[in-house]
PDB file of C-alpha atoms in Angstrom:
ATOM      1  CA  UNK A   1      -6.191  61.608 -65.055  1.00 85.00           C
ATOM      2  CA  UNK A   2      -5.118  61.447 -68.400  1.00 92.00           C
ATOM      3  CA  UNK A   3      -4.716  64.864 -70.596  1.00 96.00           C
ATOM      4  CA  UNK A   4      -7.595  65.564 -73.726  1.00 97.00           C
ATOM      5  CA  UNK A   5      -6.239  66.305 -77.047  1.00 97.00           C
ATOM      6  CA  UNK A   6      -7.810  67.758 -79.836  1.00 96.00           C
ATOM      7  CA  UNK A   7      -8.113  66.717 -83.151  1.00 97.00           C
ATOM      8  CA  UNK A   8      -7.390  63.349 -83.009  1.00 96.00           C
ATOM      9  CA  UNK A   9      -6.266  64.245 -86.369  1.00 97.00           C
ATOM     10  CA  UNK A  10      -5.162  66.801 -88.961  1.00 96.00           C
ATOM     11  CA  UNK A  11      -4.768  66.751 -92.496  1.00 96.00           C
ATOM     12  CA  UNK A  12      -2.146  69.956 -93.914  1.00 95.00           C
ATOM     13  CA  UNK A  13      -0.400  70.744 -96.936  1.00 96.00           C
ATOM     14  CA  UNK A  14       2.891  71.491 -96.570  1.00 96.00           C
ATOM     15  CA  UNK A  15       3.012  75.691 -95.308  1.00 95.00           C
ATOM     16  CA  UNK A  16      -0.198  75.094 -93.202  1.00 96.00           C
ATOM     17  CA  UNK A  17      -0.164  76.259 -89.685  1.00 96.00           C
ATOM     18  CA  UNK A  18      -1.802  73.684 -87.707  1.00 96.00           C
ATOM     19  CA  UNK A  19      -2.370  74.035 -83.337  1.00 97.00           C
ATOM     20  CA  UNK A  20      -2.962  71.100 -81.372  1.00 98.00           C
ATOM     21  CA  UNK A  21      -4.385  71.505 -78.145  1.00 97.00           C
ATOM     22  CA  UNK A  22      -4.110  69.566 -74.580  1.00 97.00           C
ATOM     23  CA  UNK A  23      -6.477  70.405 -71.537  1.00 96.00           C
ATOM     24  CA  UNK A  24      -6.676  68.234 -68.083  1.00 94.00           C
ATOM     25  CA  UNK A  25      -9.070  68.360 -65.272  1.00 92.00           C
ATOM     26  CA  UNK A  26      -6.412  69.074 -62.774  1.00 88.00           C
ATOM     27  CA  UNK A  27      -4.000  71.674 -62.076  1.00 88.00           C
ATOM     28  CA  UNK A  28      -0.976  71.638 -63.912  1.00 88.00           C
ATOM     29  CA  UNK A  29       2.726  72.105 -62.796  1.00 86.00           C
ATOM     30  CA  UNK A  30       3.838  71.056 -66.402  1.00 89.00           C
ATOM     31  CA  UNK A  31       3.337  70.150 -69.620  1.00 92.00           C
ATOM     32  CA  UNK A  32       5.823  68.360 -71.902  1.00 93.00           C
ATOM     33  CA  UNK A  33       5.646  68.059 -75.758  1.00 94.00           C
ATOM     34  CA  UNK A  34       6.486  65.256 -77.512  1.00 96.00           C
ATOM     35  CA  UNK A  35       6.507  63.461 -81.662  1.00 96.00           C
ATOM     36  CA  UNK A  36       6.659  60.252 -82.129  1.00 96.00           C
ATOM     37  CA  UNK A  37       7.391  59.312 -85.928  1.00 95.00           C
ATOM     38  CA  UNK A  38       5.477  55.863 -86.965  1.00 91.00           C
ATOM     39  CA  UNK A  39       8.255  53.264 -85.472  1.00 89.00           C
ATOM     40  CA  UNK A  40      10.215  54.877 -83.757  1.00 92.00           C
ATOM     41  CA  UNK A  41      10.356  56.297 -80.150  1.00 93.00           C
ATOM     42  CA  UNK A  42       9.082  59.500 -78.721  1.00 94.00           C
ATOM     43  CA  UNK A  43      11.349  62.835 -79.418  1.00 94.00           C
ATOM     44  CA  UNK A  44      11.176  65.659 -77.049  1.00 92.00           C
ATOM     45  CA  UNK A  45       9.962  69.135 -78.382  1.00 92.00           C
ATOM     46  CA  UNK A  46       9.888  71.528 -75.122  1.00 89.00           C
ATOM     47  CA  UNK A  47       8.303  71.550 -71.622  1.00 89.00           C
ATOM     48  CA  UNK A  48       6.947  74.265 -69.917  1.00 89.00           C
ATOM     49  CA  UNK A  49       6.868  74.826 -66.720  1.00 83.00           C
ATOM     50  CA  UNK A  50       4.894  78.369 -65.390  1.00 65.00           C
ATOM     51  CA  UNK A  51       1.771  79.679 -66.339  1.00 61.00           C
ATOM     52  CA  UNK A  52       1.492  81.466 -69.409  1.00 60.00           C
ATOM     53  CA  UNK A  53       4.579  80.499 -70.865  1.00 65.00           C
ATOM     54  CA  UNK A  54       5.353  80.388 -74.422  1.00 65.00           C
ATOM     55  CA  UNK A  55       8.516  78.222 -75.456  1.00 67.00           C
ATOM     56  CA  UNK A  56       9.261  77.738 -79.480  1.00 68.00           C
ATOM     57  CA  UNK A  57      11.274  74.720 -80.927  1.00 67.00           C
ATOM     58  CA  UNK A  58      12.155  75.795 -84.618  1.00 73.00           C
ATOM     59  CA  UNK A  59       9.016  76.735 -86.258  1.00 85.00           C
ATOM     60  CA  UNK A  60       7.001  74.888 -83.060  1.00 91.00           C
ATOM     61  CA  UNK A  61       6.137  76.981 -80.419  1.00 91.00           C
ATOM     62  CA  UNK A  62       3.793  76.411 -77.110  1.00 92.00           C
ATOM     63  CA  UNK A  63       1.676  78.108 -74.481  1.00 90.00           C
ATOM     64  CA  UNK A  64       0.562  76.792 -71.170  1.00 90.00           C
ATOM     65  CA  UNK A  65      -2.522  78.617 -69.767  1.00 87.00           C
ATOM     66  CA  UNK A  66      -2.334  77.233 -66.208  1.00 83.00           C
ATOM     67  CA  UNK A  67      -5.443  78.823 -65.374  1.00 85.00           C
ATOM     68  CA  UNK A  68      -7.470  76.958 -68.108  1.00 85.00           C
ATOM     69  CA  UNK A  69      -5.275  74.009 -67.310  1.00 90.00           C
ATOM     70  CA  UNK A  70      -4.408  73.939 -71.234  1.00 92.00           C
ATOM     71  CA  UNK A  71      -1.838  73.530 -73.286  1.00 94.00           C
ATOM     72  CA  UNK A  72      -1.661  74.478 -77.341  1.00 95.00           C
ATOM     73  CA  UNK A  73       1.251  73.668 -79.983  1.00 95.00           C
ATOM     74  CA  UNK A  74       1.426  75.331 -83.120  1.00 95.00           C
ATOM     75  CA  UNK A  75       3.119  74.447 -85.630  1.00 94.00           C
ATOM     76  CA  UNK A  76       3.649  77.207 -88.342  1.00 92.00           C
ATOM     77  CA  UNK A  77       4.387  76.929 -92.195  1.00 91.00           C
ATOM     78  CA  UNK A  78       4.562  72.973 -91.536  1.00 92.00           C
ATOM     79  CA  UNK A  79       7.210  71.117 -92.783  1.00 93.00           C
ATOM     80  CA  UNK A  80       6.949  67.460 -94.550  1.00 94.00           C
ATOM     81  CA  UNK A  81       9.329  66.170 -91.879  1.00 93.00           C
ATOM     82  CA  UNK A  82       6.619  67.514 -89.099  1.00 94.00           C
ATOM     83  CA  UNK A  83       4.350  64.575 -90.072  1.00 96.00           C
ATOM     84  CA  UNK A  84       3.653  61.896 -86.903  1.00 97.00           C
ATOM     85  CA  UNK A  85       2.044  61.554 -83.506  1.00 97.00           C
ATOM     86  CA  UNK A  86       1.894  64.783 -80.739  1.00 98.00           C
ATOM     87  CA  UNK A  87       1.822  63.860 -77.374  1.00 97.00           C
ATOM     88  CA  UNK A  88       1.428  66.100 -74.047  1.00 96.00           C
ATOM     89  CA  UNK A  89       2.660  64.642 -70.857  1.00 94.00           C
ATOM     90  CA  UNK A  90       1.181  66.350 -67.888  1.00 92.00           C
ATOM     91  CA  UNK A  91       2.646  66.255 -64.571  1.00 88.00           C
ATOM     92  CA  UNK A  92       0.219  67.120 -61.657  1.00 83.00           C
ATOM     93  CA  UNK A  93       0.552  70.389 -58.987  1.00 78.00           C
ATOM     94  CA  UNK A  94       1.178  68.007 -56.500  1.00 75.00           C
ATOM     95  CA  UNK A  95       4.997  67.347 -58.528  1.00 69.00           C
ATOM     96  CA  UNK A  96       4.492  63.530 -58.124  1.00 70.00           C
ATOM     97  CA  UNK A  97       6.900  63.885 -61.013  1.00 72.00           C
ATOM     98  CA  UNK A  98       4.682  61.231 -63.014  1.00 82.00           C
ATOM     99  CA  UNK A  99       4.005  62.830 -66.291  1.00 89.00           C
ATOM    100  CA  UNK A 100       0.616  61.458 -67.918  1.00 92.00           C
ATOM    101  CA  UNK A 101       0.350  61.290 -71.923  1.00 95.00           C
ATOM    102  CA  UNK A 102      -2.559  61.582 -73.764  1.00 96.00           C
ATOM    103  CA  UNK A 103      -3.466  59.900 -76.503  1.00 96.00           C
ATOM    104  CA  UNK A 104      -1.882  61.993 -78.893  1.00 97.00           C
ATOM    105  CA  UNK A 105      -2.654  63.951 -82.621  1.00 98.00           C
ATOM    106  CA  UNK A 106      -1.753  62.944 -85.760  1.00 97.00           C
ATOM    107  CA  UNK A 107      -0.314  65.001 -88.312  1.00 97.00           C
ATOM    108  CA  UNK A 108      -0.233  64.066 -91.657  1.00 96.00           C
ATOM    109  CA  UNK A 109       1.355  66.660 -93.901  1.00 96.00           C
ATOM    110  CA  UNK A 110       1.222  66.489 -97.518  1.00 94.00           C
ATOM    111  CA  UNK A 111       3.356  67.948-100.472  1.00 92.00           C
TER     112      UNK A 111
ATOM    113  CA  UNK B   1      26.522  60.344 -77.536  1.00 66.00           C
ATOM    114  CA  UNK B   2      24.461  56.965 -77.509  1.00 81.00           C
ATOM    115  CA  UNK B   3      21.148  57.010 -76.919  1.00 93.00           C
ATOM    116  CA  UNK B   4      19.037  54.527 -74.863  1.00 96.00           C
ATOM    117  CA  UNK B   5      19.452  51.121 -76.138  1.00 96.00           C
ATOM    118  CA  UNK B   6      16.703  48.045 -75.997  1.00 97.00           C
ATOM    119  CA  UNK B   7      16.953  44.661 -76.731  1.00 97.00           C
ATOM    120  CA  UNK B   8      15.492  43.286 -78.515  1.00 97.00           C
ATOM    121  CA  UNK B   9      13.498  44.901 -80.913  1.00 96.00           C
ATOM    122  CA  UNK B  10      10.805  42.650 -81.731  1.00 97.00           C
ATOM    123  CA  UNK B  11       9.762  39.780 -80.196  1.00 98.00           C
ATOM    124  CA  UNK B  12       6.824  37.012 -80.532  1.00 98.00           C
ATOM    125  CA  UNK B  13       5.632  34.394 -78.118  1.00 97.00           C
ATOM    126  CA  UNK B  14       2.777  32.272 -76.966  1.00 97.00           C
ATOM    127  CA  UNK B  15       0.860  32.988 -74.488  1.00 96.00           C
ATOM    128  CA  UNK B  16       1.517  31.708 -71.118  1.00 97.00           C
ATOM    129  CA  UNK B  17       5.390  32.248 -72.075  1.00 97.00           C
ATOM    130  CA  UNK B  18       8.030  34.633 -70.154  1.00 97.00           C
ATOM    131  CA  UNK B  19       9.321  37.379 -71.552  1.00 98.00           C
ATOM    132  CA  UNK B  20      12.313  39.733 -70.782  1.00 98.00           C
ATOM    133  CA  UNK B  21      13.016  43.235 -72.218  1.00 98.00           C
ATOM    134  CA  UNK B  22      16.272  44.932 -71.524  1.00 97.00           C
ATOM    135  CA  UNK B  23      17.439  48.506 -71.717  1.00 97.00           C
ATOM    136  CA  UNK B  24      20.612  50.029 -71.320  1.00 96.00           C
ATOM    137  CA  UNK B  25      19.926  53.952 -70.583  1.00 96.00           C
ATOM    138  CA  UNK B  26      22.088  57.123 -71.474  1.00 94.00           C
ATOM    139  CA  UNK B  27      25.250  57.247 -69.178  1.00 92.00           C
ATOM    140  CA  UNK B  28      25.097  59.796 -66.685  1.00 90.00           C
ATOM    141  CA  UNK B  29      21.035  59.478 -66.442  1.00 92.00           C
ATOM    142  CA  UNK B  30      19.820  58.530 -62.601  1.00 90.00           C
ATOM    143  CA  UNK B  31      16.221  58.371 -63.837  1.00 92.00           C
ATOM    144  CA  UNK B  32      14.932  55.272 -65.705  1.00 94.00           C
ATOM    145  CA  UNK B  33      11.544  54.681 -66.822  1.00 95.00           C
ATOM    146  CA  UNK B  34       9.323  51.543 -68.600  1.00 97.00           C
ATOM    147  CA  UNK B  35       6.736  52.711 -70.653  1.00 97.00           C
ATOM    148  CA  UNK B  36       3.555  50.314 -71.922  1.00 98.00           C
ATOM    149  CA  UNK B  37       2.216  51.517 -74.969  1.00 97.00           C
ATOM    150  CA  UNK B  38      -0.604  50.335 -76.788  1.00 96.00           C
ATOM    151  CA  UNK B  39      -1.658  50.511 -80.419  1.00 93.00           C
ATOM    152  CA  UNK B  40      -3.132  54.444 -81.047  1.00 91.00           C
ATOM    153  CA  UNK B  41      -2.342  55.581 -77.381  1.00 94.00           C
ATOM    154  CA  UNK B  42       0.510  57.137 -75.316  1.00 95.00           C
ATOM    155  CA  UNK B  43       3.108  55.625 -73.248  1.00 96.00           C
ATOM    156  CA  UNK B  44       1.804  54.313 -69.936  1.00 96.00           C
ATOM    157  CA  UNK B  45       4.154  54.394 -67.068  1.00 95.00           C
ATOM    158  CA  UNK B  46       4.914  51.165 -65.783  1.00 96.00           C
ATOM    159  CA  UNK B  47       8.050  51.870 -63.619  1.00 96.00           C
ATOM    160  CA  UNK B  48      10.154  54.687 -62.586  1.00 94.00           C
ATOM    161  CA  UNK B  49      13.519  54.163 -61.377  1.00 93.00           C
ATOM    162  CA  UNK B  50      15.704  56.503 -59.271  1.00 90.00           C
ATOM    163  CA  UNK B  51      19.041  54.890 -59.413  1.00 90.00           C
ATOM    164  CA  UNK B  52      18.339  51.357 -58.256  1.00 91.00           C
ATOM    165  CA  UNK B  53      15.424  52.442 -55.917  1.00 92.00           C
ATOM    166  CA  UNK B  54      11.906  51.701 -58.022  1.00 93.00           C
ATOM    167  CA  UNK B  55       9.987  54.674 -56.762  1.00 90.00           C
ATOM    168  CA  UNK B  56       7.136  54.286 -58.160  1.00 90.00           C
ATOM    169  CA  UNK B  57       5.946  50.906 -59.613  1.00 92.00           C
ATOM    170  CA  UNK B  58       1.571  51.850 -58.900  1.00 90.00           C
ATOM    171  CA  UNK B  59       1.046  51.082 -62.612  1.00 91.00           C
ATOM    172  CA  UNK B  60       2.884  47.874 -62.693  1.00 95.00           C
ATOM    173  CA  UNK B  61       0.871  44.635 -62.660  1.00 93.00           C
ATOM    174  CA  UNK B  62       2.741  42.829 -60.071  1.00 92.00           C
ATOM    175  CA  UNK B  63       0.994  39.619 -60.153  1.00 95.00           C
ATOM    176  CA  UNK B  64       2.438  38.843 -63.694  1.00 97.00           C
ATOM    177  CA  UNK B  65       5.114  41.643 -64.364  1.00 97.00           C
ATOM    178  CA  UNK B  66       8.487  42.727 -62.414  1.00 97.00           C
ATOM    179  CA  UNK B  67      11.941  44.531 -63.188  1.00 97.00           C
ATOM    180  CA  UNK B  68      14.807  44.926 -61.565  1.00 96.00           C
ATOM    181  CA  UNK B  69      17.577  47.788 -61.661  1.00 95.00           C
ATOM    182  CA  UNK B  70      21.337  46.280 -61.151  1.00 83.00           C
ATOM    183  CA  UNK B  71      23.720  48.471 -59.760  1.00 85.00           C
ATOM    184  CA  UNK B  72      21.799  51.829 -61.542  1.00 82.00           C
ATOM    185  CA  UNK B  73      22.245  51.234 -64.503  1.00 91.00           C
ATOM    186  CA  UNK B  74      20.712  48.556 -66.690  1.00 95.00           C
ATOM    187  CA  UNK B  75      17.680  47.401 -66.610  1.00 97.00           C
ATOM    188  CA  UNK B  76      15.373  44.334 -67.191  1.00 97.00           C
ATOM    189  CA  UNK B  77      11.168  44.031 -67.698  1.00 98.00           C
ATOM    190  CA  UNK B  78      10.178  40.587 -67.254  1.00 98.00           C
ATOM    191  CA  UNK B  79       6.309  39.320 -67.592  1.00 98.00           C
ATOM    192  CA  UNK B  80       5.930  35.765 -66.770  1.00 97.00           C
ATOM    193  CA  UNK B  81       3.034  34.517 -68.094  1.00 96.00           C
ATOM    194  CA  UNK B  82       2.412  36.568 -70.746  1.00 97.00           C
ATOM    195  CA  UNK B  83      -1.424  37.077 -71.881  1.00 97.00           C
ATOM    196  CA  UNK B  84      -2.615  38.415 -74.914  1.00 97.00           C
ATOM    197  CA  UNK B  85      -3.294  41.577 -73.608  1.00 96.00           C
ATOM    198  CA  UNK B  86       0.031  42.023 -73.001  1.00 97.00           C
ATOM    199  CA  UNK B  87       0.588  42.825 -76.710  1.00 98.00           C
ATOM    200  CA  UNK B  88       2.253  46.002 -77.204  1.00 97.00           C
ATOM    201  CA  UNK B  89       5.115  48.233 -77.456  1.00 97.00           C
ATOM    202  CA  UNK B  90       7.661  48.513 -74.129  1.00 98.00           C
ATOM    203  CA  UNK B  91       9.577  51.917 -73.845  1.00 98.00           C
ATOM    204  CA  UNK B  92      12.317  52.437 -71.560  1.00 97.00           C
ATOM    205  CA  UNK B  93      13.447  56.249 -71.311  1.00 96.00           C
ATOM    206  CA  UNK B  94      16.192  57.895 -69.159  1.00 94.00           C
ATOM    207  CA  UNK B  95      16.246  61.189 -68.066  1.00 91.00           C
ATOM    208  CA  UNK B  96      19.139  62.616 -66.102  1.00 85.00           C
ATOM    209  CA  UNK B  97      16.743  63.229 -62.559  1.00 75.00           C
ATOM    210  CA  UNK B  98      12.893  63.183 -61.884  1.00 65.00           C
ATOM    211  CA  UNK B  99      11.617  66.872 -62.465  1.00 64.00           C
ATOM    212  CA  UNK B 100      14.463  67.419 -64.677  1.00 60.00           C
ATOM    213  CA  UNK B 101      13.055  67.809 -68.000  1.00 73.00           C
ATOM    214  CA  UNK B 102      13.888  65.804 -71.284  1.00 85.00           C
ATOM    215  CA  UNK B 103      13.185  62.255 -70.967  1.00 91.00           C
ATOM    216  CA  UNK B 104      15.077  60.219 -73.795  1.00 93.00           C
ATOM    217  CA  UNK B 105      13.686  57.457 -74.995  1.00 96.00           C
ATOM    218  CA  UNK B 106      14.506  54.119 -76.664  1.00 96.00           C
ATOM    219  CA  UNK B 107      13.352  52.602 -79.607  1.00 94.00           C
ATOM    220  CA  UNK B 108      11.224  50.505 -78.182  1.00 96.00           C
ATOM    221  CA  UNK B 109      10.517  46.494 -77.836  1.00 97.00           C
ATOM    222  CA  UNK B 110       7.253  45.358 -79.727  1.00 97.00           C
ATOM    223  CA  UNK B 111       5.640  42.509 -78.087  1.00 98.00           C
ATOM    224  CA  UNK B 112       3.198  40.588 -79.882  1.00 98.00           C
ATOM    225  CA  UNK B 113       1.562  37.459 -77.675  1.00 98.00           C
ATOM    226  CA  UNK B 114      -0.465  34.835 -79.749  1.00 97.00           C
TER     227      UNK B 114
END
């Protein structure tokens, strides 16, 4: 079943903090984190693996809260160059090691 | 270190037409992936490759689409006939095992059936 993200969409100026959140109506073994620039392929940010971890990527960090099944990224004093599409995978409990995306957020990050 | 490589980049055909994508992953990765994805949505899994063993192929249409692994390495999408619903981008990614992480992907093949 595929992941919910919310916003579809966010609007910052540049030094914003923006979170982008990721929930699925199963249990979760992972969730992976990934921007996607307009043309060009996916780029991995972080995975994380246990409940209640927090991983951080430059100024992007992440929680999982596997009892709410959710994810959140947050991205903090936002960049220019943070501007594209966020996608979580999620892969299952039952590790069929198939990772599901959703539909992903767009950030748009102005000067 | 190169990353994955597809060919070819872009590519426009009638419908009813075959159509081939290759993709040449990182060297070293066991795990190869196709990816389907449509205009405003995330990649689809198609395929999933374990060296040349397709391990899990549920998504893939098999009445129109197939692929094939060589020796572990490269790898080939084919859809023969193409429809117009077939329009879209095709992402192959590598990863160096299933459950291990990072999967690297390629730039992508857009497909655009008329």
């Amino acid at each position: 079943q595929q992941p919910v993200q919310s916003p579809q969409a966010v609007i910052l100026r540049e030094g914003e903090d923006a979170v982008i959140n990721c929930s699925s109506s199963k249990a979760l073994y992972s969730v992976h984190w990934y921007r996607q620039k307009h043309g060009e392929a996916p780029v991995f940010l972080m995975i994380l693996l246990k409940g209640g971890e927090q991983k951080g990527h430059e100024k992007i960090s992440a929680s999982f809260n596997e009892k709410k099944q959710q994810s959140s990224l947050y991205l903090t004093a936002s960049q220019l160059s943070y501007s594209g599409t966020y996608f979580c995978g999620t892969e299952a409990m039952n590790r069929d090691d198939k990772i599901i995306f959703g539909k992903g957020t767009r950030l748009h990050i102005l000067p | 270190e190169a990353g994955v490589v597809q060919s070819p980049r872009y590519k426009i055909i009638e419908k009813k037409q075959p159509v081939a994508f290759w993709c040449n992953p990182i060297s070293g990765h066991n795990t190869l992936y196709w990816y389907r994805q449509n205009l405003g949505q995330g990649p689809e899994l198609l395929i999933r490759y374990e060296n040349e063993e397709a391990v899990d192929d549920s998504q893939l249409p098999k009445d129109r689409f197939s692929a094939e692994r060589l020796k572990g390495v490269d790898s080939t999408l084919k859809i023969q006939p193409a429809e117009l619903g077939d329009s879209a981008v095709y992402l192959c990614a590598s990863s160096l095992g299933t459950g291990r992480g990072e999967q690297f992907f390629g730039p992508g093949t857009r497909l655009t059936v008329l």
